[in-house]
Every structure is written in structure tokens, then in C-alpha cells.
mmCIF file of C-alpha atoms and ligand atoms in Angstrom:
data_model
loop_
_atom_site.group_PDB
_atom_site.id
_atom_site.type_symbol
_atom_site.label_atom_id
_atom_site.label_comp_id
_atom_site.label_asym_id
_atom_site.label_seq_id
_atom_site.Cartn_x
_atom_site.Cartn_y
_atom_site.Cartn_z
ATOM 1 C CA MET A 259 -25.522 43.706 -37.939
ATOM 2 C CA LYS A 260 -26.639 40.173 -37.123
ATOM 3 C CA ASN A 261 -23.451 38.819 -38.625
ATOM 4 C CA LEU A 262 -21.403 41.267 -36.623
ATOM 5 C CA LEU A 263 -23.088 40.177 -33.371
ATOM 6 C CA LEU A 264 -22.529 36.544 -34.259
ATOM 7 C CA PHE A 265 -18.872 37.278 -34.960
ATOM 8 C CA ALA A 266 -18.568 39.036 -31.587
ATOM 9 C CA PHE A 267 -20.084 36.054 -29.749
ATOM 10 C CA VAL A 268 -17.875 33.551 -31.553
ATOM 11 C CA SER A 269 -14.810 35.662 -30.765
ATOM 12 C CA ILE A 270 -15.688 35.836 -27.070
ATOM 13 C CA PHE A 271 -16.148 32.053 -26.871
ATOM 14 C CA ALA A 272 -12.883 31.479 -28.715
ATOM 15 C CA LEU A 273 -11.053 33.731 -26.273
ATOM 16 C CA ALA A 274 -12.649 31.982 -23.279
ATOM 17 C CA GLY A 275 -11.448 28.686 -24.755
ATOM 18 C CA CYS A 276 -7.893 29.994 -24.976
ATOM 19 C CA ASN A 277 -7.945 30.869 -21.287
ATOM 20 C CA GLN A 278 -8.613 27.239 -20.398
ATOM 21 C CA ALA A 279 -5.195 26.193 -21.613
ATOM 22 C CA LYS A 280 -4.221 22.556 -21.342
ATOM 23 C CA PRO A 281 -1.867 21.762 -18.471
ATOM 24 C CA VAL A 282 0.923 20.951 -20.891
ATOM 25 C CA LYS A 283 3.648 20.221 -18.349
ATOM 26 C CA THR A 284 1.399 18.056 -16.201
ATOM 27 C CA ILE A 285 0.273 16.012 -19.198
ATOM 28 C CA GLU A 286 3.927 15.326 -20.090
ATOM 29 C CA ASN A 287 4.707 14.569 -16.436
ATOM 30 C CA LEU A 288 1.785 12.136 -16.155
ATOM 31 C CA LYS A 289 3.122 10.313 -19.202
ATOM 32 C CA GLY A 290 6.602 10.264 -17.666
ATOM 33 C CA GLY A 291 5.147 9.054 -14.382
ATOM 34 C CA ILE A 292 3.201 6.244 -16.065
ATOM 35 C CA LYS A 293 6.360 5.157 -17.887
ATOM 36 C CA GLY A 294 8.464 5.320 -14.713
ATOM 37 C CA GLU A 295 5.958 3.509 -12.520
ATOM 38 C CA THR A 296 5.152 0.831 -15.109
ATOM 39 C CA THR A 297 8.861 0.214 -15.652
ATOM 40 C CA ALA A 298 9.511 0.085 -11.894
ATOM 41 C CA SER A 299 6.665 -2.389 -11.423
ATOM 42 C CA ALA A 300 7.980 -4.725 -14.155
ATOM 43 C CA LYS A 301 11.568 -4.316 -12.955
ATOM 44 C CA TYR A 302 10.741 -5.188 -9.337
ATOM 45 C CA ALA A 303 8.690 -8.212 -10.468
ATOM 46 C CA ALA A 304 11.783 -9.426 -12.376
ATOM 47 C CA PHE A 305 14.009 -8.650 -9.366
ATOM 48 C CA ALA A 306 11.656 -10.794 -7.229
ATOM 49 C CA VAL A 307 12.089 -13.720 -9.623
ATOM 50 C CA LYS A 308 15.876 -13.286 -9.441
ATOM 51 C CA ALA A 309 15.836 -13.101 -5.635
ATOM 52 C CA ARG A 310 13.884 -16.380 -5.475
ATOM 53 C CA GLU A 311 16.364 -17.982 -7.878
ATOM 54 C CA GLU A 312 19.083 -16.948 -5.434
ATOM 55 C CA GLY A 313 17.094 -18.511 -2.571
ATOM 56 C CA ASN A 314 16.246 -15.144 -1.094
ATOM 57 C CA ASP A 315 12.476 -15.296 -0.528
ATOM 58 C CA THR A 316 12.503 -12.461 2.003
ATOM 59 C CA ILE A 317 13.929 -9.915 -0.415
ATOM 60 C CA ALA A 318 11.614 -11.308 -3.112
ATOM 61 C CA LYS A 319 8.607 -10.419 -0.951
ATOM 62 C CA LEU A 320 9.771 -6.817 -0.659
ATOM 63 C CA PHE A 321 10.157 -6.600 -4.439
ATOM 64 C CA ASP A 322 6.652 -8.121 -4.844
ATOM 65 C CA ALA A 323 5.154 -5.509 -2.525
ATOM 66 C CA ALA A 324 6.889 -2.583 -4.216
ATOM 67 C CA SER A 325 5.968 -3.937 -7.664
ATOM 68 C CA LYS A 326 2.296 -3.970 -6.666
ATOM 69 C CA ALA A 327 2.540 -0.434 -5.288
ATOM 70 C CA GLU A 328 4.115 0.920 -8.486
ATOM 71 C CA SER A 329 1.370 -0.670 -10.592
ATOM 72 C CA ILE A 330 -1.192 1.224 -8.491
ATOM 73 C CA HIS A 331 0.704 4.482 -9.016
ATOM 74 C CA ALA A 332 0.800 3.865 -12.782
ATOM 75 C CA ALA A 333 -2.947 3.163 -12.859
ATOM 76 C CA ASN A 334 -3.704 6.293 -10.826
ATOM 77 C CA HIS A 335 -1.585 8.503 -13.084
ATOM 78 C CA ARG A 336 -3.244 6.959 -16.154
ATOM 79 C CA LYS A 337 -6.723 7.701 -14.797
ATOM 80 C CA VAL A 338 -5.761 11.351 -14.325
ATOM 81 C CA LEU A 339 -4.210 11.541 -17.811
ATOM 82 C CA GLU A 340 -7.324 10.067 -19.413
ATOM 83 C CA GLY A 341 -9.495 12.425 -17.364
ATOM 84 C CA LEU A 342 -7.637 15.249 -19.121
ATOM 85 C CA GLY A 343 -8.651 13.736 -22.460
ATOM 86 C CA GLU A 344 -5.173 12.402 -23.228
ATOM 87 C CA THR A 345 -3.730 8.952 -23.829
ATOM 88 C CA MET A 346 -0.207 7.673 -24.283
ATOM 89 C CA ALA A 347 1.310 5.248 -26.738
ATOM 90 C CA ASP A 348 2.266 1.730 -25.634
ATOM 91 C CA PHE A 349 5.881 1.177 -24.688
ATOM 92 C CA THR A 350 8.098 -1.692 -23.552
ATOM 93 C CA PRO A 351 9.692 -1.273 -20.102
ATOM 94 C CA GLU A 352 13.483 -1.484 -20.270
ATOM 95 C CA PHE A 353 15.676 -2.521 -17.356
ATOM 96 C CA GLU A 354 18.534 -4.813 -16.404
ATOM 97 C CA VAL A 355 18.435 -7.696 -13.932
ATOM 98 C CA LYS A 356 21.693 -8.355 -12.073
ATOM 99 C CA THR A 357 22.407 -9.946 -8.682
ATOM 100 C CA THR A 358 19.976 -9.253 -5.841
ATOM 101 C CA ALA A 359 22.450 -6.952 -4.071
ATOM 102 C CA GLU A 360 22.958 -4.990 -7.304
ATOM 103 C CA ASN A 361 19.211 -4.991 -7.966
ATOM 104 C CA LEU A 362 18.623 -3.504 -4.521
ATOM 105 C CA MET A 363 21.157 -0.777 -5.274
ATOM 106 C CA ALA A 364 19.431 -0.014 -8.590
ATOM 107 C CA ALA A 365 16.064 0.041 -6.807
ATOM 108 C CA ILE A 366 17.361 2.488 -4.183
ATOM 109 C CA GLU A 367 18.786 4.728 -6.899
ATOM 110 C CA GLY A 368 15.446 4.734 -8.746
ATOM 111 C CA GLU A 369 13.386 5.467 -5.649
ATOM 112 C CA ILE A 370 15.705 8.262 -4.549
ATOM 113 C CA TYR A 371 15.567 9.853 -8.004
ATOM 114 C CA GLU A 372 11.757 9.773 -7.926
ATOM 115 C CA ALA A 373 11.536 11.059 -4.348
ATOM 116 C CA THR A 374 14.118 13.832 -4.599
ATOM 117 C CA THR A 375 13.987 14.956 -8.231
ATOM 118 C CA MET A 376 11.122 13.632 -10.339
ATOM 119 C CA TYR A 377 8.082 13.950 -8.091
ATOM 120 C CA PRO A 378 9.072 17.275 -6.477
ATOM 121 C CA GLN A 379 9.218 18.772 -10.009
ATOM 122 C CA PHE A 380 5.965 17.051 -11.083
ATOM 123 C CA LEU A 381 4.263 18.350 -7.934
ATOM 124 C CA ALA A 382 5.491 21.911 -8.482
ATOM 125 C CA ASP A 383 4.177 21.826 -12.073
ATOM 126 C CA ALA A 384 0.812 20.277 -11.107
ATOM 127 C CA LYS A 385 0.290 22.903 -8.394
ATOM 128 C CA ALA A 386 1.271 25.740 -10.755
ATOM 129 C CA GLU A 387 -1.112 24.407 -13.422
ATOM 130 C CA LYS A 388 -3.774 23.753 -10.766
ATOM 131 C CA VAL A 389 -4.395 20.099 -11.670
ATOM 132 C CA GLU A 390 -5.633 18.818 -8.322
ATOM 133 C CA LYS A 391 -6.075 15.188 -9.328
ATOM 134 C CA ALA A 392 -2.499 15.057 -10.620
ATOM 135 C CA THR A 393 -1.256 16.671 -7.419
ATOM 136 C CA LYS A 394 -3.015 13.952 -5.412
ATOM 137 C CA SER A 395 -1.730 11.099 -7.572
ATOM 138 C CA PHE A 396 1.844 12.457 -7.570
ATOM 139 C CA THR A 397 1.720 13.023 -3.797
ATOM 140 C CA TRP A 398 0.655 9.424 -3.140
ATOM 141 C CA ALA A 399 3.507 8.128 -5.303
ATOM 142 C CA PHE A 400 6.042 10.597 -3.879
ATOM 143 C CA ASP A 401 5.217 9.624 -0.278
ATOM 144 C CA THR A 402 5.315 5.907 -1.116
ATOM 145 C CA GLU A 403 8.684 6.064 -2.920
ATOM 146 C CA LYS A 404 10.304 7.565 0.172
ATOM 147 C CA LYS A 405 9.155 4.522 2.144
ATOM 148 C CA HIS A 406 10.324 2.151 -0.581
ATOM 149 C CA ALA A 407 13.787 3.732 -0.563
ATOM 150 C CA ALA A 408 13.992 3.139 3.196
ATOM 151 C CA PHE A 409 12.783 -0.489 2.908
ATOM 152 C CA TYR A 410 15.285 -1.205 0.160
ATOM 153 C CA GLN A 411 18.135 0.375 2.106
ATOM 154 C CA LYS A 412 17.271 -1.759 5.131
ATOM 155 C CA ALA A 413 17.174 -4.838 2.884
ATOM 156 C CA LEU A 414 20.538 -4.004 1.278
ATOM 157 C CA ASP A 415 22.136 -3.496 4.692
ATOM 158 C CA ALA A 416 20.801 -6.912 5.725
ATOM 159 C CA VAL A 417 21.960 -8.634 2.519
ATOM 160 C CA LYS A 418 25.486 -7.294 2.997
ATOM 161 C CA VAL A 419 25.799 -9.163 6.310
ATOM 162 C CA ASN A 420 23.684 -12.199 5.352
ATOM 163 C CA ALA A 421 20.975 -11.152 7.800
ATOM 164 C CA GLU A 422 17.920 -11.166 5.510
ATOM 165 C CA ASN A 423 15.958 -12.910 8.257
ATOM 166 C CA THR A 424 16.048 -9.678 10.271
ATOM 167 C CA ILE A 425 13.846 -7.783 7.796
ATOM 168 C CA ALA A 426 10.071 -8.054 7.251
ATOM 169 C CA PHE A 427 8.639 -10.989 5.295
ATOM 170 C CA ASP A 428 5.018 -9.810 5.026
ATOM 171 C CA TYR A 429 3.841 -6.519 3.579
ATOM 172 C CA ALA A 430 0.555 -4.749 2.924
ATOM 173 C CA VAL A 431 -0.160 -2.412 0.019
ATOM 174 C CA CYS A 432 -2.994 0.107 -0.008
ATOM 175 C CA PRO A 433 -5.091 -0.606 -3.131
ATOM 176 C CA VAL A 434 -5.996 3.064 -3.523
ATOM 177 C CA CYS A 435 -2.696 4.928 -3.167
ATOM 178 C CA GLY A 436 0.006 2.239 -3.174
ATOM 179 C CA ASN A 437 1.225 3.074 0.334
ATOM 180 C CA THR A 438 3.344 0.153 1.496
ATOM 181 C CA TYR A 439 3.548 -1.193 5.033
ATOM 182 C CA GLU A 440 5.449 -3.873 6.830
ATOM 183 C CA LYS A 441 2.636 -6.139 8.043
ATOM 184 C CA ALA A 442 3.802 -5.782 11.629
ATOM 185 C CA ALA A 443 3.409 -2.000 11.485
ATOM 186 C CA LEU A 444 0.038 -1.350 9.820
ATOM 187 C CA ASP A 445 -2.040 1.759 10.371
ATOM 188 C CA GLU A 446 -5.766 1.191 10.982
ATOM 189 C CA LYS A 447 -6.384 3.560 8.097
ATOM 190 C CA CYS A 448 -3.901 4.304 5.332
ATOM 191 C CA ALA A 449 -1.826 7.285 6.403
ATOM 192 C CA PHE A 450 -1.957 8.732 2.879
ATOM 193 C CA CYS A 451 -5.559 8.161 1.737
ATOM 194 C CA GLN A 452 -7.519 6.873 4.778
ATOM 195 C CA THR A 453 -8.447 3.533 3.210
ATOM 196 C CA VAL A 454 -9.291 1.035 5.981
ATOM 197 C CA LYS A 455 -6.736 -1.709 6.622
ATOM 198 C CA GLU A 456 -9.227 -4.496 5.807
ATOM 199 C CA LYS A 457 -8.864 -3.431 2.178
ATOM 200 C CA TYR A 458 -5.065 -3.598 2.063
ATOM 201 C CA ILE A 459 -3.536 -6.118 -0.346
ATOM 202 C CA MET A 460 -1.484 -8.579 1.707
ATOM 203 C CA ILE A 461 1.812 -9.606 0.124
HETATM 204 FE FE1 FE2 B 142 8.577 2.773 -5.233
HETATM 205 FE FE1 FE2 B 143 -3.730 4.568 0.780
#
């Protein structure tokens, strides 16, 4: 009888464990997000070096700012992944460096993919699997990438007519969510996460 009761208890606990299924899609998406954001950060840092080589310090500053933002997104996604008891294997970011105009086009393409395809799917999965921390981290990145796409488009338009001096030179990046501002247009508190502007990273 005792053994039977014990068996019943063990069975109930085992079943309860099965109900707390791992958020499989979100774990894969977090890994994909870390890879994408880490690659974007390294790629933009290399694009900044190339822009400076071409004498284009203004565009280099934009790449610096976006690179910093992407590194914050990668770190946020990683924290969520590790909070779920998962880790991911090391990898080497792969990208190509071309001319600054071409690099801007590649950057726009990447940001638009993330903002229109990748993060909307990641967000739908995280909400369905009820992983709130992933939803927050993906939302911060999603909202930032839309701004990056707009900054890059403005920069590309300027480069095409040799008017780089018409775009911003100084940027600020929120250290918590990666939100990116032109320095001339800061919010007192980050519009995405409410961090106060004194804490922004000035680029
Ligand atoms: Fe971005
Ligand atoms: Fe923020």
C-alpha cells in the first residue's frame, strides 16, 4: 500500500513537471537573436572603421551608436536565455565589409528584416509561450531596430548627395534597452524603458 501511495505521488509530480514545458521556440529565438545582434554589433563596428577610412566620420558615429545598441540587445537576450537555464555555443560573426554606401544598404536590409520579419515572429512566439522577460527583451530590440532603419536610410540619402554634414554627429544609447537617440532629440527618460537620460551612453 505504501509503495502504491509513493508511486501515485511520484506520478503526480512527474505529470506536473510535464505541464511546465520548456518554451522551446523562445529558447531557439533567443539564440537566434543573440547571434543576430552580436553579428550586427561586430558588423557595424567594422563598418565604422571603413567609414573613417573613407573620411566619413559622421557616418562612422552612427555605426558606432548602432553597434553599441546591438551589443546591449545581445546581452539582454543572453540574460533571458540563461535565466531559462540554457546557454549557447560560441560562434564567429560573419559579414562582409564593402563601401560605406553599400554598408549602409546592407545595414538597412538587416534592420528591416529584424523589424518586419524576425522580431514580430519572436514576439508572437514569446507571447504564446508566456515568456515575459523574452517579450520585453525582444520588444526593446524590435523598437530600436525600427529607429536604426530610419537613421540608416537618412544617412544613405545624405551620402548619395554628399551631404553627410546634414545628419546627426552625436548619439545617445540607453544602457538598459539599447534605444538610440540623436543627441539633439533626447527624451528626459528613455521612451522604451524609462531610464533617465543622465545614464545614457554618449557616442
Ligand atoms: Fe539595429
Ligand atoms: Fe531604454
